[in-house]
Tab-separated table of C-alpha atoms in Angstrom:
chain	number	residue	atom	x	y	z
Q	1101	UNK	CA	-14.257	13.385	-10.333
Q	1102	UNK	CA	-11.064	11.460	-9.857
Q	1103	UNK	CA	-11.787	8.064	-8.500
Q	1104	UNK	CA	-9.406	5.714	-6.771
Q	1105	UNK	CA	-11.068	2.389	-6.142
Q	1106	UNK	CA	-9.806	-0.304	-3.836
Q	1107	UNK	CA	-11.364	-3.637	-4.569
Q	1108	UNK	CA	-11.861	-4.865	-1.012
Q	1109	UNK	CA	-12.922	-2.824	2.012
Q	1110	UNK	CA	-12.701	-5.545	4.640
Q	1111	UNK	CA	-10.700	-8.754	4.498
Q	1112	UNK	CA	-9.901	-11.467	7.008
Q	1113	UNK	CA	-7.047	-13.783	6.050
Q	1114	UNK	CA	-5.135	-16.548	7.766
Q	1115	UNK	CA	-1.439	-16.431	8.605
Q	1116	UNK	CA	0.603	-17.656	5.653
Q	1117	UNK	CA	-2.013	-16.887	3.014
Q	1118	UNK	CA	-1.147	-14.911	-0.100
Q	1119	UNK	CA	-3.153	-11.690	-0.187
Q	1120	UNK	CA	-3.838	-9.397	-3.137
Q	1121	UNK	CA	-5.037	-5.825	-2.690
Q	1122	UNK	CA	-6.097	-4.152	-5.904
Q	1123	UNK	CA	-6.271	-0.444	-6.688
Q	1124	UNK	CA	-7.567	1.233	-9.836
Q	1125	UNK	CA	-7.594	4.937	-10.722
Q	1126	UNK	CA	-9.464	6.477	-13.623
Q	1127	UNK	CA	-7.613	9.748	-14.239
Q	1128	UNK	CA	-4.499	8.594	-16.088
Q	1129	UNK	CA	-2.241	9.455	-13.141
Q	1130	UNK	CA	1.408	8.476	-13.471
Q	1131	UNK	CA	2.115	8.108	-9.744
Q	1132	UNK	CA	0.501	5.524	-7.520
Q	1133	UNK	CA	1.212	4.657	-3.901
Q	1134	UNK	CA	0.460	2.053	-1.260
Q	1135	UNK	CA	0.483	3.149	2.379
Q	1136	UNK	CA	-0.502	1.499	5.605
Q	1137	UNK	CA	-2.067	3.579	8.355
Q	1138	UNK	CA	-1.664	2.553	11.973
Q	1139	UNK	CA	-2.600	4.535	15.100
Q	1140	UNK	CA	0.259	6.758	16.225
Q	1141	UNK	CA	2.386	5.876	13.191
Q	1142	UNK	CA	0.610	7.898	10.538
Q	1143	UNK	CA	0.824	6.861	6.906
Q	1144	UNK	CA	3.858	4.783	6.116
Q	1145	UNK	CA	4.820	4.318	2.479
Q	1146	UNK	CA	5.149	0.700	1.405
Q	1147	UNK	CA	5.775	1.102	-2.329
Q	1148	UNK	CA	5.526	3.812	-4.933
Q	1149	UNK	CA	5.200	3.510	-8.709
Q	1150	UNK	CA	5.936	6.386	-11.072
Q	1151	UNK	CA	5.136	4.561	-14.319
Q	1152	UNK	CA	4.034	1.232	-15.690
Q	1153	UNK	CA	6.345	-1.535	-14.484
Q	1154	UNK	CA	8.358	1.013	-12.459
Q	1155	UNK	CA	8.455	0.850	-8.689
Q	1156	UNK	CA	10.395	2.241	-5.780
Q	1157	UNK	CA	10.545	0.949	-2.223
Q	1158	UNK	CA	9.075	3.044	0.503
Q	1159	UNK	CA	9.863	2.950	4.199
Q	1160	UNK	CA	8.433	-0.483	4.992
Q	1161	UNK	CA	8.609	-2.764	1.906
Q	1162	UNK	CA	9.535	-5.926	3.803
Q	1163	UNK	CA	6.911	-8.630	3.409
Q	1164	UNK	CA	5.229	-6.844	0.491
Q	1165	UNK	CA	5.579	-6.730	-3.272
Q	1166	UNK	CA	3.743	-4.744	-5.937
Q	1167	UNK	CA	2.739	-5.038	-9.553
Q	1168	UNK	CA	1.911	-2.333	-12.086
Q	1169	UNK	CA	1.286	-3.902	-15.483
Q	1170	UNK	CA	-1.171	-1.210	-16.581
Q	1171	UNK	CA	-1.144	2.491	-15.817
Q	1172	UNK	CA	-4.485	2.480	-14.038
Q	1173	UNK	CA	-3.896	-0.519	-11.783
Q	1174	UNK	CA	-1.475	-0.931	-8.872
Q	1175	UNK	CA	-1.590	-4.137	-6.859
Q	1176	UNK	CA	-0.139	-4.825	-3.427
Q	1177	UNK	CA	0.792	-8.420	-2.658
Q	1178	UNK	CA	1.440	-9.987	0.713
Q	1179	UNK	CA	3.299	-13.179	-0.190
Q	1180	UNK	CA	2.739	-14.813	3.196
Q	1181	UNK	CA	0.497	-12.792	5.473
Q	1182	UNK	CA	1.464	-12.344	9.102
Q	1183	UNK	CA	-0.456	-10.927	12.053
Q	1184	UNK	CA	1.870	-7.899	12.062
Q	1185	UNK	CA	0.390	-6.955	8.710
Q	1186	UNK	CA	-3.051	-6.408	10.208
Q	1187	UNK	CA	-3.706	-2.783	9.293
Q	1188	UNK	CA	-5.580	-0.339	7.129
Q	1189	UNK	CA	-4.105	-0.100	3.634
Q	1190	UNK	CA	-4.533	3.025	1.550
Q	1191	UNK	CA	-3.949	3.359	-2.166
Q	1192	UNK	CA	-3.368	6.825	-3.639
Q	1193	UNK	CA	-2.529	8.477	-6.940
Q	1194	UNK	CA	-1.245	11.805	-8.209
Q	1195	UNK	CA	-0.352	13.397	-11.496
Q	1196	UNK	CA	3.364	13.675	-12.126
Q	1197	UNK	CA	4.189	17.143	-10.814
Q	1198	UNK	CA	0.772	17.447	-9.182
Q	1199	UNK	CA	0.220	18.262	-5.523
Q	1200	UNK	CA	-3.245	16.927	-4.852
Q	1201	UNK	CA	-3.252	13.333	-3.779
Q	1202	UNK	CA	-6.340	11.200	-4.288
Q	1203	UNK	CA	-6.921	8.365	-1.860
Q	1204	UNK	CA	-9.019	5.260	-2.093
Q	1205	UNK	CA	-11.395	4.426	0.716
Q	1206	UNK	CA	-8.971	2.025	2.348
Q	1207	UNK	CA	-8.838	-1.717	2.864
Q	1208	UNK	CA	-9.034	-3.063	6.395
Q	1209	UNK	CA	-7.006	-6.271	6.551
Q	1210	UNK	CA	-7.088	-8.568	9.545
Q	1211	UNK	CA	-4.661	-11.494	9.615
Q	1212	UNK	CA	-5.555	-14.198	12.113
Y	1414	UNK	CA	16.667	8.016	3.345
Y	1415	UNK	CA	13.937	10.603	3.001
Y	1416	UNK	CA	11.855	11.158	6.130
Y	1417	UNK	CA	9.516	13.534	7.922
Y	1418	UNK	CA	9.338	14.022	11.684
Y	1419	UNK	CA	6.467	15.795	13.411
Y	1420	UNK	CA	5.968	16.804	17.001
Y	1421	UNK	CA	4.047	14.245	18.978
Y	1422	UNK	CA	0.481	14.886	19.937
Y	1423	UNK	CA	-2.109	15.211	20.995
Y	1424	UNK	CA	-2.056	18.984	21.135
Y	1425	UNK	CA	-4.901	20.452	23.179
Y	1426	UNK	CA	-5.644	24.172	22.932
Y	1427	UNK	CA	-8.401	26.548	23.904
Y	1428	UNK	CA	-10.268	28.394	21.180
Y	1429	UNK	CA	-8.402	31.477	19.885
Y	1430	UNK	CA	-5.037	30.182	21.100
Y	1431	UNK	CA	-1.919	30.278	18.894
Y	1432	UNK	CA	-0.978	26.999	17.220
Y	1433	UNK	CA	2.427	25.665	16.215
Y	1434	UNK	CA	3.006	22.125	15.008
Y	1435	UNK	CA	6.665	21.407	14.342
Y	1436	UNK	CA	7.829	19.486	11.287
Y	1437	UNK	CA	11.374	18.717	10.170
Y	1438	UNK	CA	12.508	16.686	7.195
Y	1439	UNK	CA	15.432	14.809	5.725
Y	1440	UNK	CA	15.706	14.592	1.971
Y	1441	UNK	CA	18.182	14.609	-0.866
Y	1442	UNK	CA	17.728	17.287	-3.479
Y	1443	UNK	CA	14.969	19.856	-3.219
Y	1444	UNK	CA	11.671	18.346	-2.130
Y	1445	UNK	CA	8.284	20.035	-2.099
Y	1446	UNK	CA	6.663	20.283	1.326
Y	1447	UNK	CA	3.017	19.942	2.320
Y	1448	UNK	CA	0.583	19.965	5.177
Y	1449	UNK	CA	-2.460	17.705	4.904
Y	1450	UNK	CA	-5.420	17.632	7.281
Y	1451	UNK	CA	-7.734	14.754	8.144
Y	1452	UNK	CA	-10.995	15.725	9.807
Y	1453	UNK	CA	-12.826	13.060	11.835
Y	1454	UNK	CA	-14.298	10.409	9.578
Y	1455	UNK	CA	-12.870	11.938	6.395
Y	1456	UNK	CA	-9.916	11.406	4.088
Y	1457	UNK	CA	-6.767	13.496	3.832
Y	1458	UNK	CA	-7.056	16.928	2.251
Y	1459	UNK	CA	-4.259	19.175	1.070
Y	1460	UNK	CA	-4.054	22.180	3.409
Y	1461	UNK	CA	-1.071	24.068	1.996
Y	1462	UNK	CA	2.172	23.584	0.132
Y	1463	UNK	CA	5.563	25.144	-0.598
Y	1464	UNK	CA	7.727	24.091	-3.497
Y	1465	UNK	CA	11.032	25.884	-2.861
Y	1466	UNK	CA	13.111	27.404	-0.100
Y	1467	UNK	CA	11.634	30.491	1.620
Y	1468	UNK	CA	8.211	29.906	0.055
Y	1469	UNK	CA	5.308	30.436	2.422
Y	1470	UNK	CA	2.215	28.306	1.987
Y	1471	UNK	CA	-1.062	29.579	3.418
Y	1472	UNK	CA	-4.705	28.545	3.531
Y	1473	UNK	CA	-7.658	28.979	5.920
Y	1474	UNK	CA	-5.507	31.069	8.290
Y	1475	UNK	CA	-2.767	28.427	8.475
Y	1476	UNK	CA	0.779	29.228	7.350
Y	1477	UNK	CA	4.065	27.379	6.957
Y	1478	UNK	CA	7.428	28.568	5.619
Y	1479	UNK	CA	9.918	26.300	3.839
Y	1480	UNK	CA	13.169	26.749	5.776
Y	1481	UNK	CA	16.007	24.986	4.000
Y	1482	UNK	CA	18.673	26.039	6.504
Y	1483	UNK	CA	16.807	24.340	9.369
Y	1484	UNK	CA	15.059	21.705	7.177
Y	1485	UNK	CA	11.757	22.686	8.756
Y	1486	UNK	CA	8.178	23.427	7.711
Y	1487	UNK	CA	6.330	24.324	10.910
Y	1488	UNK	CA	2.564	24.864	10.755
Y	1489	UNK	CA	1.141	27.949	12.495
Y	1490	UNK	CA	-2.233	29.566	13.029
Y	1491	UNK	CA	-2.834	32.701	15.007
Y	1492	UNK	CA	-6.244	31.837	16.441
Y	1493	UNK	CA	-7.598	28.291	16.322
Y	1494	UNK	CA	-11.267	27.339	16.261
Y	1495	UNK	CA	-13.067	24.238	17.466
Y	1496	UNK	CA	-13.601	23.334	13.801
Y	1497	UNK	CA	-9.801	23.043	13.357
Y	1498	UNK	CA	-9.797	19.883	15.481
Y	1499	UNK	CA	-8.280	17.233	13.226
Y	1500	UNK	CA	-5.124	15.236	12.529
Y	1501	UNK	CA	-2.423	17.197	10.699
Y	1502	UNK	CA	0.195	15.489	8.542
Y	1503	UNK	CA	3.404	17.041	7.295
Y	1504	UNK	CA	4.672	15.521	4.051
Y	1505	UNK	CA	7.390	15.841	1.457
Y	1506	UNK	CA	7.483	14.973	-2.214
Y	1507	UNK	CA	10.812	14.020	-3.750
Y	1508	UNK	CA	12.005	14.861	-7.225
Y	1509	UNK	CA	10.883	11.419	-8.407
Y	1510	UNK	CA	7.346	11.992	-7.101
Y	1511	UNK	CA	7.572	9.850	-3.984
Y	1512	UNK	CA	5.296	11.259	-1.253
Y	1513	UNK	CA	6.250	10.617	2.378
Y	1514	UNK	CA	4.137	11.547	5.404
Y	1515	UNK	CA	4.988	12.258	9.004
Y	1516	UNK	CA	3.244	10.336	11.735
Y	1517	UNK	CA	0.502	12.925	12.173
Y	1518	UNK	CA	-0.340	15.275	15.048
Y	1519	UNK	CA	-3.801	15.294	16.597
Y	1520	UNK	CA	-5.124	18.748	17.437
Y	1521	UNK	CA	-8.035	19.148	19.819
Y	1522	UNK	CA	-9.481	22.620	20.292
Y	1523	UNK	CA	-11.783	23.168	23.276
Y	1524	UNK	CA	-14.404	25.925	23.399
């Protein structure tokens, strides 16, 4: 079974803190994604990576950065967390050319 | 940029009614198009897909046709069941592999 693992399920951080969300997949997928899911807004793409060290901005990259130093790991970084970044964050991966997307369980981030 | 727009929900239907959920897209090149479904308490599952113009994707009684001339991929089902109650997401995948979702449409089917 493909597994996408997000390191933290529930986090509470203070405004201005630097936050790291880690995601690891074990099926050698080329493509990895970070989304945030908010009620009524669906899944909005933050960043996408199609290979090691390669990244592409999604719809809402402001306030976020990403790192992909190894194929299996894709990290989302909030340089200075704000309350507007309180949300559920989903990591996902797919094979290049594949159509099935595998999601992690999600990370619930609350910024106070 | 690339985007997907779905009709707003919630959509409430009686069992056996006909379902249409509208989806339109904006993209450069020739994207692939998808419908995903999220049942209560579960993750997203691929429902159907179409990879080129005029393709029809189908699964579990649901259908959608890739219409390039109208940039649309509307989801239809002839007779919905209570078990179809879920959130439905239209999505596109660009040539580079980027996957973009619409905002989701909640479907509630009443017995």
